[in-house]
Coordinates of C-alpha atoms and ligand atoms in Angstrom, one line a residue:
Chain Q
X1 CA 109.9 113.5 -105.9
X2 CA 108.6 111.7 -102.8
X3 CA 105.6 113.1 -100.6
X4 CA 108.3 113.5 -97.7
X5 CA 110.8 115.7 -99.7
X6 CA 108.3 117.5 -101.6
X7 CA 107.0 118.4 -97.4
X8 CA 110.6 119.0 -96.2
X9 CA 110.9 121.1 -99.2
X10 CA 107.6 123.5 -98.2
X11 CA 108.6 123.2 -95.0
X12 CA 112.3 124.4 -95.3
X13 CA 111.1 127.6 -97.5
X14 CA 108.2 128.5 -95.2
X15 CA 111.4 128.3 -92.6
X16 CA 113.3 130.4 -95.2
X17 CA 110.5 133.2 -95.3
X18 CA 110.0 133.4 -91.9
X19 CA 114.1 134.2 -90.9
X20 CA 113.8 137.0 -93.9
X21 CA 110.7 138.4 -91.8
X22 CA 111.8 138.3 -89.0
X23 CA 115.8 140.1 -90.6
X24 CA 113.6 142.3 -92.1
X25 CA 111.3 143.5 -89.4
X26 CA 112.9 142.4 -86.0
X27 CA 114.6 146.5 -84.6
X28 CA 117.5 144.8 -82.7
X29 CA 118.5 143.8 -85.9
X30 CA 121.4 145.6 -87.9
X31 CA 120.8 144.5 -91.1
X32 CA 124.1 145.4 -92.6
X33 CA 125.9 144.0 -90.0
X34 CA 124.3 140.6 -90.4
X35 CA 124.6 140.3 -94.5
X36 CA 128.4 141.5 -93.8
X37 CA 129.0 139.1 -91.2
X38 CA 127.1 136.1 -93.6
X39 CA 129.4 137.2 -96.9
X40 CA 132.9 137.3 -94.4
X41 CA 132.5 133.8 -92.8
X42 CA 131.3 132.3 -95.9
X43 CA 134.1 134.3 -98.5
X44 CA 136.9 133.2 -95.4
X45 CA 135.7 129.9 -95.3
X46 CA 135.7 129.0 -99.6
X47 CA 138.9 131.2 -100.4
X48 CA 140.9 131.4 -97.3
X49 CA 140.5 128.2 -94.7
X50 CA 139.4 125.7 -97.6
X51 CA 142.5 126.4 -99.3
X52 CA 145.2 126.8 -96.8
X53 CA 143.1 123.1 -95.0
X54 CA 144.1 121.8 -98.4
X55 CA 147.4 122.8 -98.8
X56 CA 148.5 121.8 -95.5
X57 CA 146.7 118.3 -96.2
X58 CA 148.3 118.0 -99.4
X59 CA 152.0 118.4 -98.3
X60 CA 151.7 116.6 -95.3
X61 CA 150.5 113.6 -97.4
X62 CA 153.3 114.1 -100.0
X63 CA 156.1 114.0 -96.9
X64 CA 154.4 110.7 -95.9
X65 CA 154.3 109.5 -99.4
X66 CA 158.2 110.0 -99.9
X67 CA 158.9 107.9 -96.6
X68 CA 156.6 104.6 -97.7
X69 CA 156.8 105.2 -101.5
X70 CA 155.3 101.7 -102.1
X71 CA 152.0 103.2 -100.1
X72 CA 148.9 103.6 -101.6
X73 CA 148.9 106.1 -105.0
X74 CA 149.9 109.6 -104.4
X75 CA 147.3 112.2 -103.1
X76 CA 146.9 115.4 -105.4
X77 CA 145.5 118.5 -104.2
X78 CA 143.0 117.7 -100.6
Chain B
X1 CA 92.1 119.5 -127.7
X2 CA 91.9 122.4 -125.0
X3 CA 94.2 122.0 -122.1
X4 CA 93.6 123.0 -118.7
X5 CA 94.8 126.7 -118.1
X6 CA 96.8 125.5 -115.2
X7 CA 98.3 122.5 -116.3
X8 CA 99.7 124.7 -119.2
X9 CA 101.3 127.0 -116.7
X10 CA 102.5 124.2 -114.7
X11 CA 104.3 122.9 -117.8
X12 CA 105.6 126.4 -119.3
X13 CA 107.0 126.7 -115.5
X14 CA 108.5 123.4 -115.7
X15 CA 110.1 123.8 -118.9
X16 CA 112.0 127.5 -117.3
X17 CA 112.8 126.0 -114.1
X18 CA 114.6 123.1 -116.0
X19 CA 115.9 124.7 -119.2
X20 CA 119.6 124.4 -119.5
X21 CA 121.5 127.3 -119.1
X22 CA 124.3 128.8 -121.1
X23 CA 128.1 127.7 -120.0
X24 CA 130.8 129.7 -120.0
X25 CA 133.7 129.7 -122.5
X26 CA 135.9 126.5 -122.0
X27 CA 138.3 128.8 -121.6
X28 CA 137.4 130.3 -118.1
X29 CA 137.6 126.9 -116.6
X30 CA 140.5 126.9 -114.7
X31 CA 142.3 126.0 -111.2
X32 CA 140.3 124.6 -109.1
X33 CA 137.4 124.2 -111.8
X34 CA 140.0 121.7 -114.1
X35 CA 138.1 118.5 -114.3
X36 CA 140.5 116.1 -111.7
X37 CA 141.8 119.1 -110.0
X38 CA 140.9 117.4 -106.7
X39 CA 142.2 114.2 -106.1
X40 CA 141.8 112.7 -102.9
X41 CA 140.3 109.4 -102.5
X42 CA 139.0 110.3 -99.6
X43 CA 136.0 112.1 -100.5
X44 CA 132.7 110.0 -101.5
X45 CA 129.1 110.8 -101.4
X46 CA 128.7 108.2 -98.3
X47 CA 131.0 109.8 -96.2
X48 CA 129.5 112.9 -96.9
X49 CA 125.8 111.5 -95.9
X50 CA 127.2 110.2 -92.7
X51 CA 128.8 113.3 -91.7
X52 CA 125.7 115.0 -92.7
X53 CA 123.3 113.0 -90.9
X54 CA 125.7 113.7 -88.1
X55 CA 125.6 117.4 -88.4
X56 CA 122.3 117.4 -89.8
X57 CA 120.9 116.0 -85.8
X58 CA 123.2 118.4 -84.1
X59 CA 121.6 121.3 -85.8
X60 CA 118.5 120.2 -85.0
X61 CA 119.4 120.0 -81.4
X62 CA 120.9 123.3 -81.3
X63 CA 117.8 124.8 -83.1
X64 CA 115.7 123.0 -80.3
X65 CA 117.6 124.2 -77.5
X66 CA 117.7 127.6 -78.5
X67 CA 114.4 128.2 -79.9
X68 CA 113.5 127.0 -75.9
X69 CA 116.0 129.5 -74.2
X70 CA 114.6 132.1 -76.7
X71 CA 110.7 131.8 -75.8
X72 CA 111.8 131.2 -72.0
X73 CA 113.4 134.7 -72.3
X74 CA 110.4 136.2 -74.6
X75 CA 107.4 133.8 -73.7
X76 CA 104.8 134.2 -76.1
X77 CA 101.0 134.1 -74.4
X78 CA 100.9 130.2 -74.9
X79 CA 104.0 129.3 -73.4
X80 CA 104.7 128.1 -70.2
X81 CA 107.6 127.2 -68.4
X82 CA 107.9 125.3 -65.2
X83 CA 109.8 125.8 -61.9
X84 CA 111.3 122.4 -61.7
X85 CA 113.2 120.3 -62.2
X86 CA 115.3 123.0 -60.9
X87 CA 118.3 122.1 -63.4
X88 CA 115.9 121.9 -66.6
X89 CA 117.5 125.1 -67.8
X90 CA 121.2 124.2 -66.8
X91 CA 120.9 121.0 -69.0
X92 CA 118.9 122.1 -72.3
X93 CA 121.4 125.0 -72.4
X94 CA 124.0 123.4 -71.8
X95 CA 123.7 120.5 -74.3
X96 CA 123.0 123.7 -76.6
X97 CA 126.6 124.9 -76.2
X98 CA 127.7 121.4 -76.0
X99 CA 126.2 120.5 -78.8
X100 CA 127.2 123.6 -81.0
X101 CA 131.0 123.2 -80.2
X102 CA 131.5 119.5 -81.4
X103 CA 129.6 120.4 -84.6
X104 CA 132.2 122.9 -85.7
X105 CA 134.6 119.5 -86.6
X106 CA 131.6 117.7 -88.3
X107 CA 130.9 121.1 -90.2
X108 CA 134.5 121.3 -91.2
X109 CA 134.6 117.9 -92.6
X110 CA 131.3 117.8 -94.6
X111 CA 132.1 121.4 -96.0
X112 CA 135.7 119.5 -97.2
X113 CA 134.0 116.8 -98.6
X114 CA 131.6 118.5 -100.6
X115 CA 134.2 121.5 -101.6
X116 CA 135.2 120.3 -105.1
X117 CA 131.5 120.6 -106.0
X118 CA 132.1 124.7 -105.2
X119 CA 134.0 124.3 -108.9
X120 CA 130.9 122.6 -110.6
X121 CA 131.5 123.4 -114.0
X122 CA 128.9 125.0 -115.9
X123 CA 128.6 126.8 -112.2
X124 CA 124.6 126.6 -113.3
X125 CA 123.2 123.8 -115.4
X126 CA 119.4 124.8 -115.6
X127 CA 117.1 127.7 -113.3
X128 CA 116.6 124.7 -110.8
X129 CA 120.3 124.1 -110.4
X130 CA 121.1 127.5 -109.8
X131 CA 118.4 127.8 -107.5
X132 CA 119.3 124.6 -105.5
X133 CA 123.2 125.9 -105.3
X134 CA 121.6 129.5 -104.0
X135 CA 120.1 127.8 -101.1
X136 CA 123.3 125.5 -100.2
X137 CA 125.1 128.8 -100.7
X138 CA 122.8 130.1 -98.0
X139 CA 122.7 127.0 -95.9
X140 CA 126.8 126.9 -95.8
X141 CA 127.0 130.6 -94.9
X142 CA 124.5 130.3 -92.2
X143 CA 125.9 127.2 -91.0
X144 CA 129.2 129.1 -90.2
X145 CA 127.8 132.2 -88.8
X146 CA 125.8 130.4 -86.7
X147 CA 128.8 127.9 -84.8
X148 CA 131.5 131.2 -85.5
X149 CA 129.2 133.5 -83.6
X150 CA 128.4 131.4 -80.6
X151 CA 131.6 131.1 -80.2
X152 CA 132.7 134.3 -80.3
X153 CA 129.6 135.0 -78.0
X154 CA 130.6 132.7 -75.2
X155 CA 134.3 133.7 -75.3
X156 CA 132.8 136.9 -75.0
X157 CA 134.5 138.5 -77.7
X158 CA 131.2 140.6 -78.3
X159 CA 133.1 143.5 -80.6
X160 CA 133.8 141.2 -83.2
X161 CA 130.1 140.8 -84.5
X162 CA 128.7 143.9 -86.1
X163 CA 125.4 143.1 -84.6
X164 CA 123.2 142.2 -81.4
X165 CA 124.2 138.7 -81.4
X166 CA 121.0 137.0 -79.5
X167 CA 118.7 138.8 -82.4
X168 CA 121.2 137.6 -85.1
X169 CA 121.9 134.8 -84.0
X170 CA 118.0 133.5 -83.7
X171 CA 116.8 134.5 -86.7
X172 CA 120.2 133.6 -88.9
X173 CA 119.4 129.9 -86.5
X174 CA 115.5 130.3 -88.8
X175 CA 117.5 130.7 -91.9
X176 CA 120.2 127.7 -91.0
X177 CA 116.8 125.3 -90.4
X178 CA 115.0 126.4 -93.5
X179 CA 118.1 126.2 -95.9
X180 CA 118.8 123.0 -94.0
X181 CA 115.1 121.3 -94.6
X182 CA 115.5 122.4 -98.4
X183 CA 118.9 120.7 -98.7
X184 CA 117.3 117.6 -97.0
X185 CA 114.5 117.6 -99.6
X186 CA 117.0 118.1 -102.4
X187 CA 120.0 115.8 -101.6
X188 CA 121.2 113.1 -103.9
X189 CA 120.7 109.6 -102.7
X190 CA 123.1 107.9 -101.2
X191 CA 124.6 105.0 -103.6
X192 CA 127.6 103.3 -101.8
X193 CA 129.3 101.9 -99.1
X194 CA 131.8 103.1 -96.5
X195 CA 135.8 102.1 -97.6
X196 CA 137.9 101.5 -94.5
X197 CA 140.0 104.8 -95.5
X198 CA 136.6 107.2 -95.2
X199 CA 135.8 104.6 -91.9
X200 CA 139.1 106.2 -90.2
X201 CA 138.4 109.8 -91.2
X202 CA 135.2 109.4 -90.0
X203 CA 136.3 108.3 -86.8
X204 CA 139.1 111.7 -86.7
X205 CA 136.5 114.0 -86.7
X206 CA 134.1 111.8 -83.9
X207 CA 137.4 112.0 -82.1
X208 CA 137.6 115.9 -82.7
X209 CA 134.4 116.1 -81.7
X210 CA 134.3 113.7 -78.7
X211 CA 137.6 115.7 -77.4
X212 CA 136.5 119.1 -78.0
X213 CA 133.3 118.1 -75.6
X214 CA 135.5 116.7 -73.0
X215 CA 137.6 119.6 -72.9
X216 CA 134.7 122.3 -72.7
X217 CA 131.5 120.5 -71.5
X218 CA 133.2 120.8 -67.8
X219 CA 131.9 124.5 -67.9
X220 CA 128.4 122.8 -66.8
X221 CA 129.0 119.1 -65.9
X222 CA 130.9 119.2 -62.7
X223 CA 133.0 116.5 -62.8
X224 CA 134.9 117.6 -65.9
X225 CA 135.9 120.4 -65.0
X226 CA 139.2 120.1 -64.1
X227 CA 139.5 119.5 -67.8
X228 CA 137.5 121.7 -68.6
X229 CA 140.8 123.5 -70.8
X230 CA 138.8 125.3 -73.9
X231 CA 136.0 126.2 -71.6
X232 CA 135.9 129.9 -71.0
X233 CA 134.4 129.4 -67.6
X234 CA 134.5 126.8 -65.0
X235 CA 132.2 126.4 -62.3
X236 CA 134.4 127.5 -59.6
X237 CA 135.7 130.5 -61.4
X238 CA 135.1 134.0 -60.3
X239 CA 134.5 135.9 -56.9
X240 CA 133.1 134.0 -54.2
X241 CA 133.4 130.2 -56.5
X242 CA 130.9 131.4 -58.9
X243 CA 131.5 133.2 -62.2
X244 CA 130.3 136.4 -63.2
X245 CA 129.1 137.7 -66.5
X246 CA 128.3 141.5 -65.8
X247 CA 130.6 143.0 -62.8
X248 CA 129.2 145.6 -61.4
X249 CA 131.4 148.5 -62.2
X250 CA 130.5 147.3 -65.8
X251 CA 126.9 148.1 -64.8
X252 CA 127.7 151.2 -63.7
X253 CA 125.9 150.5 -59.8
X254 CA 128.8 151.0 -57.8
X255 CA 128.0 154.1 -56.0
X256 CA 124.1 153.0 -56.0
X257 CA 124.4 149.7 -54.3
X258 CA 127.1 151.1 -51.7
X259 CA 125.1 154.3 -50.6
X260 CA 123.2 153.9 -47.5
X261 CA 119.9 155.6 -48.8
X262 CA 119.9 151.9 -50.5
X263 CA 116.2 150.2 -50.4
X264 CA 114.2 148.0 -52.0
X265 CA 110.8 149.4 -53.4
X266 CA 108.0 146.8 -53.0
X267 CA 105.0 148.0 -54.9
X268 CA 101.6 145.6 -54.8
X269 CA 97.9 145.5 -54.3
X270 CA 98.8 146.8 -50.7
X271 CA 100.4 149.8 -51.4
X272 CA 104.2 150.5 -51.1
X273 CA 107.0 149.6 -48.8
X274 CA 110.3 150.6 -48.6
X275 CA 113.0 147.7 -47.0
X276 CA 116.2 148.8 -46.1
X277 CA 119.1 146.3 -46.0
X278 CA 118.3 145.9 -42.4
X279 CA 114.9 145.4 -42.8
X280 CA 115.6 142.3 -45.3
X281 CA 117.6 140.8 -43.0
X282 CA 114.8 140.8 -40.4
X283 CA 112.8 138.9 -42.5
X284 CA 112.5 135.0 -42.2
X285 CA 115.8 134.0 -44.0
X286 CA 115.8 131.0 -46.2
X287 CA 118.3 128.6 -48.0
X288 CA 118.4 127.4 -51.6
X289 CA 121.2 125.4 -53.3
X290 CA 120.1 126.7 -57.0
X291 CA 122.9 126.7 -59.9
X292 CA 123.2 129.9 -61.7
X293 CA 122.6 129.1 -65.0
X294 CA 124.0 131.0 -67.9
X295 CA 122.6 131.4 -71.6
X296 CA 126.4 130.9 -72.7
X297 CA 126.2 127.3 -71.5
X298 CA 128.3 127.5 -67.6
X299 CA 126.4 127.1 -64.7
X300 CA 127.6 126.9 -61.4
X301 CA 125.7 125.7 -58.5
X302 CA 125.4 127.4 -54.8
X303 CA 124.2 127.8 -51.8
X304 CA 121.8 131.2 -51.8
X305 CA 119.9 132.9 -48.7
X306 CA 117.7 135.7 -48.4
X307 CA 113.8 136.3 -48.2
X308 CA 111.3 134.2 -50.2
X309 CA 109.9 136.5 -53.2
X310 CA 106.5 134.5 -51.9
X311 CA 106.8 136.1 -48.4
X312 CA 107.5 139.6 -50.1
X313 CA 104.5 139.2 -52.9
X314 CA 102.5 138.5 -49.5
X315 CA 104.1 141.5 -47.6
X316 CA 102.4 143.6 -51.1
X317 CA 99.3 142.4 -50.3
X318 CA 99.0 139.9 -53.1
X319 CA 98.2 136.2 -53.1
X320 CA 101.4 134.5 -53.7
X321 CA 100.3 131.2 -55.4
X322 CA 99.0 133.1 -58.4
X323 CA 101.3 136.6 -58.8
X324 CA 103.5 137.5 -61.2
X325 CA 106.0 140.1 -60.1
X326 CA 108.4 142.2 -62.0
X327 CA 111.7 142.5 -60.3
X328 CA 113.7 145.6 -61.5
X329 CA 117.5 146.1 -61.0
X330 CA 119.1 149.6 -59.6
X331 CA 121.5 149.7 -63.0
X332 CA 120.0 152.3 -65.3
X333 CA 119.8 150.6 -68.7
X334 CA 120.6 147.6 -70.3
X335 CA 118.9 144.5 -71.3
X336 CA 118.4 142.6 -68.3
X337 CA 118.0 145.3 -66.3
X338 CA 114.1 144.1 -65.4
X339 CA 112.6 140.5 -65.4
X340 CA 109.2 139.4 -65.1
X341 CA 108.7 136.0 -62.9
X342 CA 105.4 134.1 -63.8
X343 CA 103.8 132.7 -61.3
X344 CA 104.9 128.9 -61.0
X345 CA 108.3 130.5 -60.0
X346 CA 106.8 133.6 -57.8
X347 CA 104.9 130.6 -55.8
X348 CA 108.2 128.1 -55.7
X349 CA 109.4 128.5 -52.2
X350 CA 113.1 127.9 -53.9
X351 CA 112.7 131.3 -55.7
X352 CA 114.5 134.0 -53.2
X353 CA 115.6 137.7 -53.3
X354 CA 119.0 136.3 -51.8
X355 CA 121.7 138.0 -49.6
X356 CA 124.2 135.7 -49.1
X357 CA 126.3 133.7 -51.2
X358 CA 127.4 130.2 -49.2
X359 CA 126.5 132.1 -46.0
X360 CA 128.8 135.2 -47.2
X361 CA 127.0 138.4 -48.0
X362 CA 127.2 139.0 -51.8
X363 CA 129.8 140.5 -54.1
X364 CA 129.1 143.3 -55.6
X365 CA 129.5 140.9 -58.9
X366 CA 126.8 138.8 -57.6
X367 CA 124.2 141.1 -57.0
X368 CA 124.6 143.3 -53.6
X369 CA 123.2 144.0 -51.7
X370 CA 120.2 141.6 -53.1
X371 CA 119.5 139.3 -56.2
X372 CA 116.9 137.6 -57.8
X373 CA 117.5 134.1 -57.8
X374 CA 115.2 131.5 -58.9
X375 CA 115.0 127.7 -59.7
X376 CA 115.0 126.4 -63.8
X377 CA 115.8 130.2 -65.3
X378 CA 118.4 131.4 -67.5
X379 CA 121.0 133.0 -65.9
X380 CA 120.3 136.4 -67.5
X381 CA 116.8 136.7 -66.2
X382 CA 118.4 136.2 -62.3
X383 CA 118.3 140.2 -62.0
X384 CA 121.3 141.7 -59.8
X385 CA 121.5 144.2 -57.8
X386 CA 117.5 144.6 -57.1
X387 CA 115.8 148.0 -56.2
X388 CA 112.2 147.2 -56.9
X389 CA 109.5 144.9 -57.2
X390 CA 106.1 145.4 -58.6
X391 CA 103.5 142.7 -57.5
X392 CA 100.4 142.0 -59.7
X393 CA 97.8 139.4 -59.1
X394 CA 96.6 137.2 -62.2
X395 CA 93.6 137.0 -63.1
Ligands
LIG1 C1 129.3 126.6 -81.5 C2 128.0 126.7 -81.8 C3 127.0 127.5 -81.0 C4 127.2 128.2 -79.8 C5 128.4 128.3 -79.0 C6 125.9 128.8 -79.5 C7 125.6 129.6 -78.4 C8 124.4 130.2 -78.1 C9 124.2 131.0 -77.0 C10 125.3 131.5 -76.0 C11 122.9 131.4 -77.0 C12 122.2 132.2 -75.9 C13 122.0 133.6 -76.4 C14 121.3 134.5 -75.4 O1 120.2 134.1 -74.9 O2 121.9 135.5 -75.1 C15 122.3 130.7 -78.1 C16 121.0 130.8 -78.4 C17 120.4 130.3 -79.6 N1 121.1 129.4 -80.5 FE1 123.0 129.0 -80.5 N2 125.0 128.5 -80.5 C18 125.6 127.6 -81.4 C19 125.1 127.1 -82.5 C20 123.8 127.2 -82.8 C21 123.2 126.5 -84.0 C22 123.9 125.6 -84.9 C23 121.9 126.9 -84.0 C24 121.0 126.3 -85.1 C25 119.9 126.7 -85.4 C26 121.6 127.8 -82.9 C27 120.4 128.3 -82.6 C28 120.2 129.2 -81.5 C29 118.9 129.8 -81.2 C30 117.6 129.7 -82.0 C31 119.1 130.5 -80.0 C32 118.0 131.3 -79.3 C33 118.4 132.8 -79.4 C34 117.5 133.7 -78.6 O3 117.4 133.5 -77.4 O4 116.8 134.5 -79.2 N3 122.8 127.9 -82.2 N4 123.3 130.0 -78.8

């Protein structure tokens, strides 16, 4: 490990440490509402858009694919 | 031979962080975790170091700009902030905005280009695997609050985040950074070249992001906005050419402002004086083209008149080149409801407690009968509808 990761390492958990502090501490902060809001977007985003991204990807390369079958090798999922 | 304490700990550390962890049953690995599942040719660990480089320096501005609006709004003892260039604000707010929108295409792509390693099988090699996926877990989610809830925040679409989004979204902006520098720390090197294919994808999502800027960044560079078609505001929206965030029947100042007991409380050194409407307009009158310049990224720019707050902090009896005075709307609660001017803006002849709107006296929307307006603020601290000012000198 180089002397410039190991700093951006320190550097990105001192970072880390102070946006829990500041979660944990900061009264205009609704806790709940912030881990909830963290799970949906991230949950949405890996099950939901990722998926449907890929599957709308996936068939519109197939439909290309069947037009100029001598094209490049066919795409599988995304 | 005795070893050193610590280096023993170091090692028995070492040997934890790095053990190899259990894998599931074979069985389990299905869908998406089937070695070849994914099979585009597409993806490759260049094109994901160039898009996130990319992303990786828009961050960075975003965090910049931001943590700038945030200690202009909440200046800690150390800070200061000046009065000019007037449209200082306007651009480092702006490019904030600007800046956030075109990332949401780069974010999209890198998160697609890294997604098959989501299905990692074993999910967890060693303690220092798991650890490192925890954090991109963490960078990824913060990543996507942070560009889903500024947008939601400047289409104002405020009910849809179960929380104060300025709070939220500065300290979840912390986490983004932190999780980010880790990642940087952590990330493989890069090993090959760019094919022509991953060349052409990458230039799709400049493209995305190049037309998503054209069609928004109109909201606070003039001369796009007549394209300005994703912004939610454009300059010349609103009563009177100018935009409005907080109406005043959303205030709740209607009957305050329009009742003639209306006066402006001017509290300093000197004592206390009342002005009525008519006695403001006795006052020398001034003229200041100043853009009003929001914290959601639009600014507008106008022609403002009224008094000088320096000719007011003078009428209190306090020496205007070094007072700081604390201008308080009529509106009962809320946020912005007071804000404090320092003094390189109390002593900036620019800075008025304005009237008239291009020579029209204001809309309610704007702030009658009087508003705070000053040069190089955010738009939030350019307190409507005014009832009193309390002059200090500093010390
Ligand atoms: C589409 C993307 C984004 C949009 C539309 C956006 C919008 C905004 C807005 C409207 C504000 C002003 C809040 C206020 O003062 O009321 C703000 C502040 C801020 N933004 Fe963003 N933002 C985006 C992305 C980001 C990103 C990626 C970061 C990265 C760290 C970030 C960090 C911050 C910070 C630290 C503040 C200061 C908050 C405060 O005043 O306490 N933003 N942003």
């Amino acid at each position: 490990m180089t002397r410039v990761r190991t700093l951006l390492i320190v550097a990105g958990v001192a970072g880390l440490v102070h946006a829990v502090l500041g979660l944990l501490t900061d009264p205009d902060i609704r806790l709940a509402g912030v881990l909830i809001f963290l799970a949906v977007v991230l949950v949405a985003h890996d099950a939901l858009w990722m998926p449907a991204l890929l599957a709308v990807t996936t068939l519109v390369a197939r439909m290309r694919n069947r037009k100029t079958p001598e094209s490049t090798p066919g795409p599988g999922n995304g | 031979m005795v070893r050193h304490p610590d280096a023993a700990m170091k090692a028995r550390l070492r040997r934890y962080w790095l053990a190899p962890l259990p894998a599931p049953p074979e069985r389990y690995r299905r869908g998406p975790w089937r070695p070849g599942f994914f099979r585009s040719g597409r993806r490759s660990t260049a094109l994901t170091a160039r898009l996130g480089l990319w992303l990786g320096l828009a961050f960075g501005i975003c965090f910049l700009t931001g943590l700038l609006s945030h200690v202009i709004q909440h200046p800690p003892g150390w800070f200061w902030w000046p009065s000019r260039p007037v449209r200082l604000y306007q651009v480092t707010q702006g490019l904030h905005v600007i800046t956030g929108l075109a990332s949401a295409p780069l974010l999209v792509a890198k998160l697609w280009s890294v997604y098959p390693r989501l299905f990692a099988w074993p999910p967890a090699r060693t303690v220092a695997h798991a650890a490192e996926r925890g954090a991109v877990a963490l960078l990824v989610a913060a990543s996507l609050f942070q560009v889903v809830s500024g947008i939601l925040n400047i289409f104002q679409k405020y009910g849809l985040m179960p929380f104060f989004f300025t709070a939220a979204h500065y300290w979840i902006g912390w986490l983004l950074i932190g999780a980010m520098l880790i990642h940087v720390g952590t990330r493989p090197r890069r090993t090959e070249g760019l094919s022509k294919d991953r060349r052409r994808l990458l230039l799709g999502v400049g493209a995305a992001a190049g037309l998503i800027t054209l069609f928004t960044a109109g909201q606070t560079v003039r001369p796009l906005a007549p394209v300005a078609l994703l912004a939610p505001r454009r300059p010349g929206d609103g009563p009177q050419g100018l935009p409005v965030n907080k109406t005043a029947a959303a205030a709740g100042v209607l009957p305050l402002i329009d009742d003639p007991a209306y006066r402006i409380i001017l509290a300093g050194p000197g004592g206390e004086l009342s002005l009525d409407l008519a006695a403001l307009n006795a006052l020398p009158q001034h003229a200041a083209i100043l853009p009003i310049a929001c914290v959601e990224g639009w600014s507008s720019t106008a022609t403002w008149s009224g008094v000088r707050l320096r000719d007011l902090v003078a009428m209190a009896g306090a020496d205007p080149d070094r007072a700081v005075a604390e201008v308080e709307s009529v509106q009962a609660g809320g946020r912005y409801r007071t804000s404090v001017v320092a003094p390189e803006h109390v002593r900036d002849p620019l800075t008025l407690i304005a009237l008239r709107l291009r020579g029209e006296v204001l809309h309610a929307d704007h702030g009658y009968p009087a508003r705070l307006i000053a040069p190089n603020r955010p738009g939030v601290l350019q307190t409507k509808w005014v009832g009193r000012i309390t002059v200090r000198e500093e010390t």
